[in-house]
PDB file of C-alpha atoms in Angstrom:
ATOM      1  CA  UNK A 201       3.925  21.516 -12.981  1.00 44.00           C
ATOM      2  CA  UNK A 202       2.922  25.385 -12.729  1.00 48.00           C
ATOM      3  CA  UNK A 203       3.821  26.858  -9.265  1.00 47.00           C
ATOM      4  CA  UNK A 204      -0.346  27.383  -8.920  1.00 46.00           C
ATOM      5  CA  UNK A 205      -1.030  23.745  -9.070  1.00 51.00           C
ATOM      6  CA  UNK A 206       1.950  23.046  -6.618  1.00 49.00           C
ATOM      7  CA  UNK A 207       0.466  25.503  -4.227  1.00 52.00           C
ATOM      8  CA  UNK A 208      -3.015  24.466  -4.092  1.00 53.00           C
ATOM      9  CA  UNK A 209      -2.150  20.234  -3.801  1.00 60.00           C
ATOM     10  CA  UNK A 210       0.105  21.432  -0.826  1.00 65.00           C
ATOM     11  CA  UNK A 211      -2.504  23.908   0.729  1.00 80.00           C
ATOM     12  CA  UNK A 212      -4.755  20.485   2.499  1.00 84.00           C
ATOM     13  CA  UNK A 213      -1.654  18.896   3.400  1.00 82.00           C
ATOM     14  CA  UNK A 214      -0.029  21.856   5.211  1.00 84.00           C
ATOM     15  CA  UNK A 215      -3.217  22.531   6.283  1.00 86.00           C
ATOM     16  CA  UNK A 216      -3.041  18.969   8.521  1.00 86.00           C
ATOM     17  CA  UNK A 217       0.459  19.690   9.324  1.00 87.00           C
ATOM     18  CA  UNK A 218      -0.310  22.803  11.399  1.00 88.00           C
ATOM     19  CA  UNK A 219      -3.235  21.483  13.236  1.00 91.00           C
ATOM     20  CA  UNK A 220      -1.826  18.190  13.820  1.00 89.00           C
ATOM     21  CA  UNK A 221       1.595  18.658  15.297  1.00 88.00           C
ATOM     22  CA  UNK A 222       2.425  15.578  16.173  1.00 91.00           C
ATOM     23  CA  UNK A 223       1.977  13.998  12.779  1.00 86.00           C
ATOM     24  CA  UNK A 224       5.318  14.369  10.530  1.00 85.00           C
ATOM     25  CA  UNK A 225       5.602  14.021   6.663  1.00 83.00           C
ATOM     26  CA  UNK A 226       8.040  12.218   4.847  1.00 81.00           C
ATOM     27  CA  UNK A 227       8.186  12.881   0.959  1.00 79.00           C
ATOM     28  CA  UNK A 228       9.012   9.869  -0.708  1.00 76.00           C
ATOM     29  CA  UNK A 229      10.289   9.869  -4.730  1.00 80.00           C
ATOM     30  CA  UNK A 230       7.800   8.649  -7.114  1.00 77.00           C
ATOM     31  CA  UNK A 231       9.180   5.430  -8.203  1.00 78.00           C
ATOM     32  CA  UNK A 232       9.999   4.012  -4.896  1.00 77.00           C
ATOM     33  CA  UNK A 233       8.145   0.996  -3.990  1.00 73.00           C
ATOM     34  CA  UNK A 234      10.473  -0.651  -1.796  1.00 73.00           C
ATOM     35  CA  UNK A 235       9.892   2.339   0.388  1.00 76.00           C
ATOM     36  CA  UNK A 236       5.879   1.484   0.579  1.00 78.00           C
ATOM     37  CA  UNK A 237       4.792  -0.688   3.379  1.00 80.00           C
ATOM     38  CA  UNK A 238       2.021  -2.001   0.888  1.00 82.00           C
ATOM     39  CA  UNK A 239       4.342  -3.420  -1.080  1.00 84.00           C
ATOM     40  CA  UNK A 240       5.867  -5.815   1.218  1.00 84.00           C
ATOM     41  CA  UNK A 241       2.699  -7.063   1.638  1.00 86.00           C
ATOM     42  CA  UNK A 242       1.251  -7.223  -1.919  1.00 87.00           C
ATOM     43  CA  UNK A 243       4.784  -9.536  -3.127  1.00 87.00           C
ATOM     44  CA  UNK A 244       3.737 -12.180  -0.793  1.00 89.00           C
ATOM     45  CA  UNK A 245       0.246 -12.160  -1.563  1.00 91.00           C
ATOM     46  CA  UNK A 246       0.661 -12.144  -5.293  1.00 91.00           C
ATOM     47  CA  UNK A 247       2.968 -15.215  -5.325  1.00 92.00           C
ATOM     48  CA  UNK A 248       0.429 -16.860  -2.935  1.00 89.00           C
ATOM     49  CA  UNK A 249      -2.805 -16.020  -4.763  1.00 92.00           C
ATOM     50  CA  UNK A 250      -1.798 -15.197  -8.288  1.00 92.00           C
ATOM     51  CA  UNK A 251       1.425 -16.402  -9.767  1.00 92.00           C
ATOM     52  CA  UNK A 252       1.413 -18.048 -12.918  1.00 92.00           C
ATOM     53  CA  UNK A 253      -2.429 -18.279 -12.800  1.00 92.00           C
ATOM     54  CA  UNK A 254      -4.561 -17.686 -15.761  1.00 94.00           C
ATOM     55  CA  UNK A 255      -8.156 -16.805 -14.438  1.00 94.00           C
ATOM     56  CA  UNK A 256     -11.533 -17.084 -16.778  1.00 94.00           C
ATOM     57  CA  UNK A 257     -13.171 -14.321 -15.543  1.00 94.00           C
ATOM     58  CA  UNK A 258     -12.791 -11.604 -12.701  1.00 94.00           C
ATOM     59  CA  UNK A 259     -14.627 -13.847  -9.799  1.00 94.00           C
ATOM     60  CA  UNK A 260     -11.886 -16.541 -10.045  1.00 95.00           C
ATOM     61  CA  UNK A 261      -9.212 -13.618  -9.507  1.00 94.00           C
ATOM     62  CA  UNK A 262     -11.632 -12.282  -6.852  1.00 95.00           C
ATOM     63  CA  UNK A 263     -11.731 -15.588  -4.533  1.00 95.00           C
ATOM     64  CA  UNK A 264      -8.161 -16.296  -4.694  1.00 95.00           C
ATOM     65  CA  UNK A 265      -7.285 -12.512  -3.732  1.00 94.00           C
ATOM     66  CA  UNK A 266     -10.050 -12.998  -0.658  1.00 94.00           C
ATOM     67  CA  UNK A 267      -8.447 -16.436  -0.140  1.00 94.00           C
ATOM     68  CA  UNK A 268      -4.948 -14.841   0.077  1.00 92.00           C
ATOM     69  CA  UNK A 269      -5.649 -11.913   2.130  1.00 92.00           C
ATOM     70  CA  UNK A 270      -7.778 -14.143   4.465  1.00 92.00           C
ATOM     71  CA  UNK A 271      -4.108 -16.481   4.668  1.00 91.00           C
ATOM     72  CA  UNK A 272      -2.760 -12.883   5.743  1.00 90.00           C
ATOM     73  CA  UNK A 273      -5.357 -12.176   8.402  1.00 91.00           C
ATOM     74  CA  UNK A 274      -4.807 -15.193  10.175  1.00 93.00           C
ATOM     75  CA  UNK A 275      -1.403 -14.625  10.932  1.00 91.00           C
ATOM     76  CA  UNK A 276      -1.650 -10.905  11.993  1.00 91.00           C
ATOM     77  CA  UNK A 277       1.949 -10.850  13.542  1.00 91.00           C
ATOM     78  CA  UNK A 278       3.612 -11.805  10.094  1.00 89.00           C
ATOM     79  CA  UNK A 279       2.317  -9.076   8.382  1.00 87.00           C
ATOM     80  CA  UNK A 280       3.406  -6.722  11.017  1.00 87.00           C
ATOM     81  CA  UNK A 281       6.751  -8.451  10.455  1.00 87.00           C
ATOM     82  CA  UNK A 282       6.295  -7.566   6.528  1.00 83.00           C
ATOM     83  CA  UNK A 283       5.510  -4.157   7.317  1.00 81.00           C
ATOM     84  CA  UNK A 284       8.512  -3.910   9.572  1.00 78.00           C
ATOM     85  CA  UNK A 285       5.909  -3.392  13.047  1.00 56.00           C
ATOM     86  CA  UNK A 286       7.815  -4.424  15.995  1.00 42.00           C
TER      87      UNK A 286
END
């Protein structure tokens, strides 16, 4: 990536970072998702909602993704649990 690009994507964020003190900005490599909370979360849900499913058309997938993430708000301190929340 040229040094110009690398500057201007970093401008915004250092931009936050000096008005926002208390904030704090961990870099995390790109291929890392067991180090993104989302992902904890997604695993579960995808086993529940999709997992060997074959779906006709995109409003099947739809209603069992809002039927799994509806399982998930339910039980608000398991996914806090998942997402390592105390």
């Amino acid at each position: 990536m040229p040094r110009g690009k690398l500057h201007l994507r970093a401008c915004p964020v250092n931009w936050a970072l000096g008005r926002c003190p208390h904030l704090s900005l961990y870099r995390l490599p790109p291929d890392s998702p067991q180090l993104q909370p989302i992902e904890r979360l997604w695993r579960p849900l995808r086993q529940r909602a999709t997992h060997n499913l074959i779906f006709d058309d995109m409003s099947q997938l739809q209603q069992a993704l809002r039927s799994g993430i509806g399982y998930d708000r339910a039980r608000p301190q398991a996914v806090l649990n998942l997402l390592g929340e105390p």
